[in-house]
XYZ file of C-alpha atoms in Angstrom:
785
model
C 0.030 0.061 -0.141
C 2.791 2.397 1.072
C 4.542 1.220 -2.342
C 1.792 2.177 -4.566
C 1.331 5.391 -2.789
C 4.656 6.336 -3.311
C 4.337 5.056 -6.920
C 1.673 7.612 -7.300
C 2.721 10.644 -9.654
C 0.420 12.762 -7.258
C 2.149 11.564 -4.268
C 5.291 11.665 -5.714
C 4.550 15.500 -6.701
C 3.165 15.823 -3.192
C 6.319 14.196 -1.385
C 8.646 16.714 -3.921
C 6.668 19.939 -3.239
C 6.803 19.032 0.854
C 10.842 18.296 0.176
C 10.723 22.026 -1.866
C 9.173 23.751 0.921
C 10.886 21.767 3.489
C 14.549 22.914 1.734
C 12.932 26.328 0.935
C 12.099 26.866 4.602
C 14.954 25.537 6.438
C 17.115 27.838 3.782
C 14.582 30.545 4.819
C 14.948 30.016 8.637
C 19.161 29.859 8.221
C 18.906 33.023 6.559
C 16.446 34.677 8.841
C 18.680 32.975 11.701
C 21.998 34.477 10.283
C 19.992 37.802 9.381
C 19.040 37.970 13.189
C 22.403 37.676 14.584
C 23.714 40.344 12.225
C 20.567 42.455 13.293
C 21.475 42.341 16.903
C 25.151 43.249 16.273
C 23.874 45.817 13.823
C 21.642 47.291 16.643
C 24.018 47.358 19.370
C 26.610 49.076 17.238
C 24.219 51.708 15.621
C 22.687 52.207 18.794
C 26.536 52.856 20.161
C 27.625 54.760 17.431
C 24.527 57.506 17.567
C 24.526 57.757 21.159
C 27.887 58.482 20.868
C 27.498 60.875 17.934
C 24.747 62.528 19.664
C 26.677 63.228 22.886
C 29.375 64.690 20.999
C 27.626 66.730 18.910
C 25.556 67.651 22.453
C 29.214 68.446 24.092
C 30.153 70.146 21.315
C 27.454 72.702 20.814
C 27.666 73.805 24.405
C 30.978 74.323 24.099
C 30.524 76.452 21.152
C 27.261 78.258 22.340
C 29.548 79.159 25.884
C 32.376 80.612 23.418
C 29.812 82.755 20.986
C 28.181 83.877 23.751
C 31.244 84.717 25.796
C 32.631 86.670 22.725
C 29.516 88.221 22.478
C 29.230 89.427 26.319
C 32.879 90.616 25.908
C 31.508 93.383 23.337
C 29.399 94.476 25.946
C 30.568 98.455 26.634
C 28.924 98.266 29.666
C 30.470 95.359 31.382
C 33.738 96.544 29.936
C 33.225 100.156 32.032
C 32.700 97.960 35.073
C 35.905 96.015 35.276
C 37.426 97.597 37.361
C 34.527 99.279 39.145
C 32.529 98.181 42.050
C 31.937 94.539 42.845
C 28.472 94.931 43.589
C 27.418 96.455 40.155
C 30.066 94.105 38.186
C 28.553 90.735 39.839
C 24.788 92.486 38.868
C 25.779 92.630 35.400
C 27.585 89.222 35.114
C 24.431 88.014 36.728
C 22.008 89.456 34.207
C 24.141 87.670 31.394
C 24.151 84.636 32.983
C 20.885 84.598 33.327
C 20.315 84.766 29.625
C 22.009 81.093 29.013
C 21.287 80.023 32.011
C 24.788 79.146 32.994
C 25.936 77.704 36.282
C 29.189 79.687 36.471
C 30.169 83.192 35.598
C 33.953 84.847 35.910
C 35.583 88.106 35.595
C 39.106 88.694 35.733
C 40.840 91.726 35.442
C 44.338 92.571 33.632
C 46.335 91.462 36.830
C 44.997 87.875 36.909
C 42.738 88.861 39.759
C 39.077 87.173 39.832
C 36.893 90.336 40.469
C 33.318 88.659 39.890
C 32.491 85.061 40.488
C 28.873 83.708 40.491
C 28.233 79.990 40.905
C 24.825 78.762 41.218
C 23.009 76.191 43.667
C 20.109 74.608 43.881
C 17.288 76.488 46.739
C 14.377 74.262 48.358
C 12.195 74.946 45.153
C 15.369 73.273 43.005
C 15.685 76.589 41.333
C 19.055 77.432 40.468
C 20.299 80.804 42.577
C 23.421 82.627 42.153
C 25.769 82.961 45.107
C 29.585 84.402 44.910
C 32.032 82.359 44.289
C 34.534 81.287 47.170
C 37.709 82.409 44.743
C 36.226 85.997 44.668
C 39.274 88.657 45.022
C 41.544 85.938 44.668
C 44.201 85.268 42.146
C 43.142 83.150 39.325
C 45.186 79.856 39.081
C 45.276 79.475 35.273
C 46.856 82.522 33.878
C 48.167 80.393 30.661
C 44.691 80.041 29.787
C 44.198 83.815 29.242
C 46.985 83.872 26.521
C 44.982 82.759 23.981
C 42.134 84.948 22.037
C 39.539 82.312 23.382
C 40.025 79.574 26.061
C 37.651 76.610 26.612
C 38.492 74.769 29.557
C 37.577 72.121 32.585
C 37.622 74.152 35.820
C 37.447 72.486 38.956
C 35.902 74.296 41.601
C 34.108 73.594 45.318
C 33.976 69.841 44.249
C 31.953 70.585 40.660
C 33.628 70.907 37.318
C 32.533 73.121 35.472
C 32.619 73.411 31.324
C 34.317 76.931 31.051
C 34.369 79.480 28.157
C 37.028 82.640 28.345
C 37.154 85.431 26.239
C 39.194 88.958 26.437
C 37.158 92.250 27.258
C 38.894 94.604 24.847
C 39.037 98.704 24.539
C 39.913 98.842 20.671
C 42.990 96.204 20.754
C 44.061 96.369 24.566
C 42.879 93.545 26.388
C 41.405 95.284 29.818
C 40.244 91.694 31.521
C 38.571 88.438 30.625
C 34.954 86.971 31.233
C 33.941 83.640 31.144
C 30.658 81.486 31.357
C 30.398 77.805 32.193
C 27.732 74.881 32.529
C 28.857 72.172 35.421
C 28.902 68.792 34.510
C 26.855 66.764 37.203
C 23.663 64.638 37.361
C 21.552 66.559 35.775
C 23.711 67.061 32.391
C 24.484 63.183 32.446
C 20.824 62.638 33.221
C 19.828 64.988 29.854
C 22.320 63.205 27.549
C 20.887 59.916 28.573
C 17.100 61.048 27.712
C 18.699 62.315 24.852
C 20.826 58.981 23.795
C 18.729 56.819 25.459
C 21.573 55.093 27.365
C 23.517 55.612 30.497
C 25.777 58.191 30.746
C 29.154 58.294 33.176
C 31.457 60.963 33.819
C 34.844 59.524 35.029
C 37.862 61.206 36.215
C 40.684 58.721 35.370
C 44.260 59.434 37.442
C 47.146 59.706 35.091
C 49.422 57.911 37.409
C 47.598 55.041 38.724
C 44.671 54.917 36.499
C 42.402 54.935 39.670
C 39.044 56.021 38.385
C 36.432 57.942 40.510
C 32.655 58.601 39.204
C 32.160 62.478 38.740
C 28.047 62.323 37.619
C 26.455 59.547 36.105
C 22.533 59.188 34.781
C 22.484 55.934 37.133
C 22.684 55.886 40.988
C 25.786 55.619 42.261
C 24.759 52.430 44.447
C 23.950 50.700 41.043
C 26.797 51.157 39.350
C 29.913 50.662 41.792
C 33.472 51.739 40.555
C 34.259 48.273 39.868
C 31.526 47.365 37.378
C 32.234 50.880 35.490
C 35.772 49.567 35.534
C 35.203 46.303 33.750
C 32.698 48.129 31.703
C 35.265 51.047 30.604
C 37.703 48.311 29.532
C 35.283 46.202 27.357
C 35.664 43.121 29.967
C 32.372 42.967 30.982
C 30.538 41.242 27.914
C 26.972 41.877 29.220
C 27.150 45.663 28.111
C 28.201 47.933 25.444
C 30.114 50.413 25.648
C 32.563 53.684 24.400
C 34.488 56.440 25.481
C 36.159 59.595 24.473
C 38.541 61.812 25.958
C 36.789 65.350 27.006
C 40.214 67.261 28.771
C 42.165 67.125 31.476
C 41.761 68.408 35.137
C 44.609 69.099 37.217
C 46.195 65.182 37.356
C 43.042 63.559 36.175
C 41.634 63.090 32.821
C 38.034 63.744 32.569
C 36.363 60.425 30.616
C 32.620 60.642 29.433
C 31.589 56.766 29.649
C 28.134 55.889 27.528
C 26.960 52.312 27.909
C 24.181 50.171 27.859
C 22.817 46.771 28.894
C 22.786 44.089 25.873
C 19.762 42.995 27.338
C 17.705 46.132 27.254
C 18.629 46.619 23.987
C 17.841 43.470 22.650
C 14.654 42.880 24.171
C 12.613 43.424 21.213
C 15.066 41.697 19.311
C 14.562 38.343 21.596
C 10.714 39.052 21.072
C 10.509 39.450 17.519
C 12.747 35.878 17.320
C 10.023 33.987 19.441
C 7.449 35.395 17.125
C 9.490 34.049 13.877
C 9.323 30.387 15.243
C 5.635 30.958 15.327
C 5.279 32.097 12.154
C 7.989 29.608 10.731
C 5.433 26.563 12.166
C 2.486 27.997 10.676
C 4.162 28.624 7.601
C 5.398 24.897 7.286
C 2.220 23.816 7.825
C -0.059 25.922 5.777
C 1.896 27.975 3.246
C 3.375 25.272 0.742
C 4.368 26.066 -2.548
C 2.389 29.402 -2.551
C 4.267 30.571 0.006
C 7.359 30.321 -1.932
C 5.720 32.086 -4.903
C 4.482 34.906 -2.840
C 7.846 35.538 -1.113
C 9.290 35.849 -4.257
C 6.800 38.183 -5.528
C 7.078 40.367 -2.788
C 11.288 40.134 -2.825
C 11.604 41.535 -6.084
C 10.239 45.279 -5.486
C 11.899 45.327 -1.877
C 15.308 44.648 -3.346
C 14.198 47.448 -5.900
C 13.278 49.682 -3.113
C 16.429 48.883 -1.601
C 18.712 49.760 -4.412
C 17.320 53.047 -4.839
C 17.241 54.071 -1.475
C 21.375 53.380 -1.302
C 21.385 55.653 -4.161
C 19.486 58.569 -2.561
C 21.512 57.617 0.410
C 25.023 58.299 -1.388
C 23.598 62.112 -2.530
C 21.450 61.693 -5.184
C 18.422 63.563 -4.383
C 17.092 64.245 -7.658
C 16.261 60.467 -7.892
C 12.550 59.712 -6.716
C 11.737 56.249 -5.449
C 9.225 54.504 -7.900
C 7.865 50.908 -6.675
C 5.148 48.996 -9.075
C 2.825 46.444 -8.747
C 2.529 46.735 -5.046
C 0.175 49.089 -3.222
C 1.756 48.622 0.209
C 5.513 49.397 -0.995
C 3.788 52.414 -3.441
C 3.047 53.842 -0.271
C 6.192 53.378 1.295
C 7.813 54.808 -1.759
C 5.896 57.944 -1.438
C 6.492 58.310 1.941
C 10.293 57.979 1.731
C 9.770 60.723 -1.417
C 8.494 62.753 1.206
C 11.186 62.511 4.056
C 13.896 62.967 1.244
C 12.273 66.327 0.434
C 11.759 67.618 3.821
C 15.275 66.553 4.446
C 16.703 68.645 1.540
C 14.637 71.166 2.715
C 16.194 71.138 6.111
C 19.676 71.192 5.073
C 19.108 74.335 2.500
C 17.480 75.875 5.319
C 20.648 75.014 7.924
C 22.941 76.261 5.208
C 21.254 79.580 4.674
C 21.158 80.191 8.492
C 24.927 79.272 8.646
C 25.643 81.839 5.721
C 23.156 84.697 6.420
C 22.248 87.237 9.004
C 18.912 86.079 10.586
C 17.705 89.869 11.023
C 18.619 91.567 7.575
C 18.788 88.122 5.947
C 22.405 89.478 4.309
C 25.176 87.152 4.062
C 27.158 86.956 7.141
C 30.864 86.921 8.530
C 30.835 83.087 7.456
C 30.161 84.092 3.866
C 32.370 87.194 3.628
C 35.353 84.799 4.838
C 34.483 82.459 1.708
C 33.997 85.441 -0.445
C 37.654 87.044 0.327
C 39.151 84.072 0.002
C 37.607 83.304 -3.236
C 38.521 86.869 -4.545
C 42.366 86.349 -2.949
C 42.841 83.369 -5.375
C 40.877 85.462 -8.487
C 44.064 87.860 -7.298
C 41.572 90.593 -8.805
C 42.397 94.027 -6.642
C 39.020 95.088 -5.139
C 37.871 97.300 -2.304
C 36.561 96.713 1.430
C 34.475 99.378 3.029
C 33.326 98.943 6.472
C 30.242 100.744 7.567
C 29.689 101.659 10.717
C 26.065 103.014 11.820
C 26.990 104.919 14.894
C 25.123 105.337 18.305
C 22.583 101.986 16.899
C 22.868 101.458 21.106
C 21.700 104.572 21.801
C 18.664 103.967 19.846
C 18.196 100.479 21.037
C 18.263 102.044 24.764
C 16.187 105.155 24.067
C 13.524 103.556 22.018
C 13.393 99.900 22.626
C 15.514 97.021 20.477
C 12.562 97.015 17.772
C 12.849 100.465 16.576
C 16.676 99.697 16.863
C 16.036 96.092 14.252
C 13.971 98.137 12.378
C 16.653 101.075 11.726
C 19.250 98.290 11.680
C 16.572 96.567 8.286
C 16.213 99.819 6.749
C 19.758 100.663 6.423
C 20.169 97.039 5.227
C 17.555 98.034 2.709
C 19.117 101.189 1.647
C 22.540 99.977 0.872
C 20.695 96.499 -0.813
C 18.985 99.193 -3.143
C 21.659 101.654 -3.815
C 23.911 101.543 -7.211
C 26.493 100.292 -6.612
C 27.977 97.177 -7.931
C 29.353 95.381 -4.760
C 28.370 92.603 -2.675
C 27.094 93.430 0.389
C 27.159 91.676 4.342
C 26.103 92.233 7.963
C 28.356 91.351 10.454
C 25.696 92.110 13.302
C 24.331 95.075 15.016
C 25.575 98.171 13.120
C 28.532 97.023 11.149
C 28.151 96.354 7.459
C 30.901 95.023 4.440
C 30.625 96.188 1.313
C 33.155 94.225 -1.271
C 33.694 96.303 -4.542
C 35.929 95.689 -7.670
C 35.342 99.650 -8.582
C 38.722 100.920 -7.247
C 36.842 104.286 -7.492
C 36.447 105.141 -3.492
C 34.903 108.668 -4.087
C 32.311 107.763 -6.582
C 31.479 104.978 -4.560
C 31.553 106.835 -0.855
C 29.358 109.558 -2.985
C 26.813 107.017 -3.758
C 26.680 105.976 -0.005
C 26.275 109.281 1.049
C 22.986 109.561 -0.810
C 21.914 106.648 0.017
C 22.562 107.120 3.911
C 22.198 110.817 4.270
C 18.187 110.725 4.444
C 16.611 111.029 7.472
C 15.235 107.586 8.684
C 11.176 107.931 9.184
C 10.125 104.728 11.256
C 7.183 104.713 13.662
C 6.220 108.727 12.812
C 10.014 108.881 13.971
C 12.290 110.741 11.704
C 15.952 110.100 12.897
C 19.081 110.913 11.249
C 22.110 108.830 11.725
C 25.553 109.536 11.568
C 27.674 106.494 10.279
C 31.884 106.422 9.523
C 33.071 104.030 7.081
C 36.946 102.548 6.946
C 38.155 101.575 3.633
C 40.968 98.936 2.783
C 42.794 97.773 -0.443
C 43.350 94.305 -1.765
C 46.512 93.745 -2.598
C 47.672 96.491 -0.747
C 46.783 96.446 2.436
C 46.851 92.357 2.835
C 49.477 90.640 5.215
C 48.625 87.207 4.869
C 45.452 86.656 3.423
C 42.346 88.178 2.706
C 40.770 88.222 6.235
C 43.137 90.734 7.038
C 41.596 93.449 4.937
C 38.679 92.950 7.776
C 40.995 94.389 10.780
C 42.547 97.203 8.491
C 39.291 98.632 7.146
C 37.764 98.197 10.745
C 41.272 100.431 12.031
C 40.503 102.479 9.481
C 36.761 102.874 10.375
C 37.544 103.479 14.126
C 39.965 106.171 12.964
C 37.111 107.588 11.189
C 34.925 107.757 14.410
C 37.256 108.998 16.607
C 37.867 111.894 14.311
C 34.778 112.524 13.416
C 35.190 111.628 9.838
C 32.728 110.202 7.220
C 35.594 107.942 5.733
C 39.311 107.147 6.651
C 41.571 104.906 4.042
C 43.234 102.470 6.001
C 47.327 103.593 6.471
C 49.823 101.363 7.885
C 50.740 104.124 9.953
C 47.644 103.304 11.922
C 49.417 100.457 13.405
C 52.386 102.253 14.480
C 49.998 104.701 16.229
C 48.903 101.570 18.208
C 52.466 101.497 19.805
C 52.540 104.839 20.193
C 49.735 104.831 22.353
C 50.816 101.794 24.602
C 53.681 104.907 25.310
C 51.465 107.430 25.709
C 49.519 105.499 28.303
C 52.751 104.774 30.479
C 53.819 108.303 30.333
C 50.521 110.434 30.754
C 50.278 110.136 34.475
C 54.246 111.128 34.615
C 53.019 113.752 32.255
C 50.487 115.789 34.979
C 52.861 115.293 37.504
C 55.865 116.594 35.918
C 53.883 119.754 34.216
C 54.457 118.745 30.295
C 50.994 119.593 29.619
C 50.211 123.093 28.183
C 47.139 125.227 27.761
C 46.533 126.786 24.427
C 43.670 129.208 24.347
C 41.321 129.767 21.345
C 39.391 133.331 20.976
C 35.392 133.458 20.866
C 33.878 136.351 19.128
C 30.581 138.264 20.389
C 28.902 138.667 17.176
C 26.751 141.622 18.770
C 30.201 143.297 19.299
C 32.234 141.310 16.598
C 34.970 141.587 19.550
C 36.737 138.760 21.461
C 35.128 138.247 24.325
C 36.115 135.100 25.671
C 38.379 132.019 25.172
C 38.149 128.317 25.730
C 41.587 126.706 27.533
C 42.671 123.621 25.104
C 45.462 121.130 26.681
C 48.217 119.987 24.908
C 50.918 117.298 25.804
C 54.408 118.915 25.055
C 56.005 115.171 25.504
C 59.694 115.463 25.250
C 60.456 112.830 22.681
C 57.229 113.036 20.455
C 56.842 116.565 20.649
C 53.637 118.276 20.645
C 50.503 115.801 21.166
C 46.715 116.932 20.107
C 44.365 116.267 23.021
C 42.837 113.513 20.766
C 45.288 111.083 21.486
C 45.845 111.406 24.894
C 42.078 112.622 26.754
C 40.347 108.832 25.555
C 43.748 107.068 27.807
C 43.041 109.755 30.319
C 39.111 108.448 30.329
C 40.141 104.621 30.138
C 42.744 104.676 32.656
C 40.901 106.328 35.350
C 43.360 110.147 35.120
C 40.624 112.158 33.811
C 39.672 113.744 36.898
C 43.271 114.857 37.518
C 43.620 115.950 34.466
C 40.623 118.016 34.789
C 41.985 119.669 38.061
C 45.504 120.452 36.240
C 43.801 122.353 33.381
C 41.054 124.338 35.605
C 44.268 125.559 38.053
C 46.137 126.104 35.022
C 43.171 128.478 33.600
C 42.104 130.095 36.748
C 45.622 131.233 37.075
C 46.074 132.517 33.407
C 42.823 134.315 34.450
C 44.288 135.726 37.073
C 47.184 136.777 35.114
C 45.223 138.496 32.695
C 43.072 140.477 35.042
C 46.133 141.807 36.417
C 47.138 143.085 33.058
C 43.708 144.509 32.325
C 42.936 142.075 29.730
C 39.088 141.441 30.598
C 38.680 138.018 28.945
C 36.365 135.120 30.202
C 37.353 131.817 29.857
C 35.692 128.548 28.844
C 36.888 124.859 30.649
C 36.270 121.491 29.679
C 35.162 118.894 32.070
C 34.453 115.362 31.759
C 31.354 112.857 32.821
C 33.717 111.393 35.624
C 33.510 115.133 37.163
C 30.064 115.243 37.406
C 30.094 111.184 39.319
C 29.984 113.583 42.587
C 30.927 116.960 44.003
C 34.546 116.615 44.656
C 35.753 118.176 41.594
C 32.865 120.966 42.179
C 34.032 121.817 45.722
C 37.617 122.072 44.073
C 36.713 124.790 41.453
C 33.987 126.098 43.772
C 37.170 126.700 46.151
C 39.125 128.100 43.357
C 36.552 130.792 42.644
C 36.022 131.650 46.296
C 39.750 131.949 46.913
C 40.679 134.138 43.942
C 37.309 136.344 44.621
C 36.517 135.641 40.984
C 33.261 137.268 39.686
C 29.938 135.483 38.642
C 29.959 134.200 35.270
C 33.594 134.865 34.278
C 33.951 130.952 34.486
C 31.819 128.935 31.481
C 32.313 125.093 32.414
C 31.651 122.981 29.332
C 30.431 119.687 29.408
C 29.547 117.400 26.717
C 26.140 116.102 25.384
C 27.020 112.759 25.918
C 28.242 113.218 29.597
C 25.477 115.074 30.606
C 23.033 112.242 29.335
C 25.026 108.855 30.457
C 23.316 110.252 33.930
C 20.977 112.934 33.452
C 19.825 112.779 37.382
C 23.420 112.843 38.774
C 24.462 115.552 35.933
C 21.583 117.394 37.364
C 22.441 117.554 40.561
C 26.102 118.888 39.896
C 25.267 121.071 37.551
C 22.719 122.937 39.656
C 25.637 122.717 42.196
C 27.677 124.736 40.223
C 25.261 126.863 38.723
C 24.138 127.992 42.078
C 27.964 129.084 42.781
C 28.366 131.540 39.825
C 29.328 129.480 37.113
C 28.033 129.594 33.514
C 26.994 125.929 31.985
C 27.241 125.454 28.718
C 26.441 121.734 26.524
C 29.515 121.253 24.563
C 29.213 119.718 20.965
C 25.127 119.714 20.819
C 24.151 117.587 17.698
C 26.267 114.418 17.932
C 24.074 112.319 20.078
C 20.170 111.131 20.385
C 19.358 114.247 22.900
C 16.758 117.021 22.112
C 16.224 120.400 23.353
C 13.441 118.850 25.350
C 15.444 116.956 27.293
C 18.450 119.521 27.436
C 15.569 121.709 28.715
C 16.078 120.295 31.939
C 19.575 121.269 32.849
C 20.301 124.303 34.663
C 22.362 125.075 31.703
C 22.747 128.812 30.023
C 24.355 128.159 26.856
C 24.588 125.694 24.049
C 27.251 125.006 21.646
C 26.799 123.601 18.314
C 28.996 121.058 17.179
C 31.417 121.908 14.225
C 30.445 119.269 11.870
C 27.111 120.947 11.487
C 29.205 124.354 10.606
C 32.001 123.769 9.132
C 30.138 122.924 5.575
C 27.303 125.560 6.350
C 27.425 127.353 3.274
C 27.719 124.437 1.104
C 24.821 122.498 2.931
C 21.328 123.271 3.106
C 20.348 120.874 5.218
C 23.257 122.475 7.996
C 21.883 125.432 7.596
C 17.860 124.212 8.397
C 19.643 122.165 11.519
C 21.469 125.383 12.825
C 18.841 127.862 12.512
C 16.348 125.727 14.183
C 18.674 124.654 17.170
C 19.230 128.616 17.342
C 15.785 129.590 17.509
C 14.965 127.018 19.637
C 17.697 127.375 22.208
C 16.686 131.355 22.569
C 13.015 130.201 22.882
C 14.144 128.284 25.849
C 16.686 131.345 27.077
C 19.898 129.656 25.947
C 22.844 131.490 24.182
C 24.084 129.795 21.467
C 28.223 129.240 20.444
C 29.164 128.236 17.217
C 32.144 126.532 16.857
C 34.101 125.110 13.545
C 33.766 128.266 11.406
C 36.192 128.631 8.545
C 35.300 131.267 6.140
C 33.922 134.941 6.545
C 30.244 133.914 4.747
C 29.998 131.773 7.877
C 30.523 134.133 10.019
C 28.197 136.756 8.462
C 25.289 134.188 8.328
C 25.536 133.122 12.078
C 25.560 136.675 12.651
C 22.603 137.396 10.702
C 20.823 134.613 12.432
C 21.444 135.952 15.664
C 24.080 133.821 17.211
C 25.778 134.573 19.990
C 29.396 133.712 20.076
C 31.618 132.334 16.921
C 34.729 130.351 17.334
C 37.090 128.599 14.754
C 39.990 128.743 12.518
C 38.538 131.526 10.551
C 39.230 134.096 13.650
C 42.244 132.087 15.176
C 43.598 128.772 15.939
C 44.316 127.666 19.434
C 47.422 129.385 20.703
C 49.237 129.790 23.496
C 49.003 132.292 26.218
C 51.650 134.885 25.877
C 50.870 134.476 21.878
C 47.469 135.196 22.227
C 48.354 138.659 24.041
C 50.178 139.473 21.257
C 47.386 138.388 18.531
C 44.781 140.637 20.143
C 46.724 143.540 20.289
C 47.229 142.912 16.440
C 43.906 141.209 15.287
C 41.647 143.490 13.989
C 38.812 142.537 16.646
C 39.677 144.149 19.940
C 40.222 147.968 20.762
C 42.607 149.336 23.223
C 41.053 152.017 25.307
C 42.392 154.081 28.172
C 45.399 151.782 28.719
C 42.816 148.579 28.673
C 41.684 145.975 26.758
C 37.994 146.644 25.728
C 35.976 144.650 27.973
C 32.765 142.838 25.770
């Protein structure tokens, strides 16, 4: 019976199919088993690789973020002024900056290496981070070698904590005046955060360089769960129950900081084991019910899957222009469509990331990264070009006075005007108030003319009319290059700073400027000696009364007769005095010398009133006021014989304090004058609150008065409004007779400028006064005007 069945064709076919099915299933089982094993290994490796990449990206991102933020804060002019100021103000400023990035640590170091400000955070009862003064406050910074580089990213141990720290220098010009730093603590919170992102365990270990002993700094798991012995086994890959990877983060004293990412293989492969059991069950069911149809169906599915894999691999290699397409399989067609959508999203995201990396978010103009690439490209081409660095002045005052929204609108409007200019150039925005233009048109004057036409008109924003001043520095390629084209940024910035300092619209870079930087260091070291050893001298510039056309006043202007460098103008050392804290002593010297000269002239019957410049430093308290009042009273000087001139910026830096001190001076018979009016953002309405009697129009509005109708409108309206508020007006910068007569016609009280006389020494002034057409001798006395 059995033999007859075996001889049956139907039985043979059936047995053959069973045999084939068994062979196929066994082969399938074996292949799946091997694939599952490979899948286990791949999952383990991929899990670890992904975790390590994510961890490194997060850690590097934190470091970059700290570094970028420290550099940004280092440009804060307010913070620079506090580095040598009282500790309370400095710590408050540090805490404000720390809060913005939720840093756990902030530090400020002066040029002598002393820690003048240190803040660390601690957890209060509500588990909130609160700042407190660090234990090293006022002590010497232990790692002075860290301060020798432009930026420093270090691991900083403090009070059983370890901080990821980034330091950046505070600069005044090119001079370093201190360092500022921010840091994040490496603790369990960070380990837990990274563990949550990577889905593996994260531990920070300190490994002794000598004996290789390990100590656990922080971990995402409880210290009780993972002993040092177990961590050591995991670290050395001796424990096969875990997969792990380690990488070096830095050195802390005699230890190495190591990050260890690891996870139990059992946890990772739970899903794989569960899938394996389901597969065995599926295999048995398939063996019973699939027969020949299983093979046919599997073959029909395998073909489109392989096609899908081939196409996906091509896209993975960067061929984004290809589209995945599958036919004869509805499910795989849906998968292909979803993959195409994913590919489109990836391409869009990559384009967005690339755009953000090379464009400024506010103006959408190319940023510094794009500028560096362009400069290198132009250097390779070796085609001559010009770098224009445009600085929009007083943007900080606009932000402080009108708000950052208005400030942003001003920046956007400047960018739009530069875009619409007729210049054939490439435009970049480096942030805040700085723009860069690259032009292959070497006719600088023509380019400056176009820029002026675009930037001069008033800015109409939110019903406000703003007249912005700007300064432009230029550098040429290849004339001003040292090593590579990026040098031109520094050169154009030096030129721009020179233009700002000297109140010029434009300045072409001159290599002499670098020499002047060295000279400035010499002046810093010599200024105190100059004050103490009477190397300073006063020059006097006459002021003419436009009512009588006679000389009635002089302004005392300080000069430095350097024993080596000769006569040095005030622009070269006044800023040094302000930055080095010598402004008060300098002003006191000028005041005493000017009053002494006034008394000498009085004895000679030369009745000339004297104006003396005072600084913002002299308005901070009443010590200078008491000094000058004592001089006046001791010498019995009549009221209003001495005029004290204070700049608009000095008054507006602290209006309440300035008002108090100026009122005190006025009550003791001094005439008060606002100098350089028009260079700031104050209005006459603001100045109305000050106890001043005189307003001095800045020379920038007067020097081109007869050629510039806008300047005429500004000067005329300022004179009228000042008179309406009971203020007399002085105009400085008069360089021709037409300007003098125009000011007389419009009722300006006093005039000053090179047309009348340059500043001259006292004995030369006396000679000049005898010979000039603006004074008369009557009955042995100079005419008192």
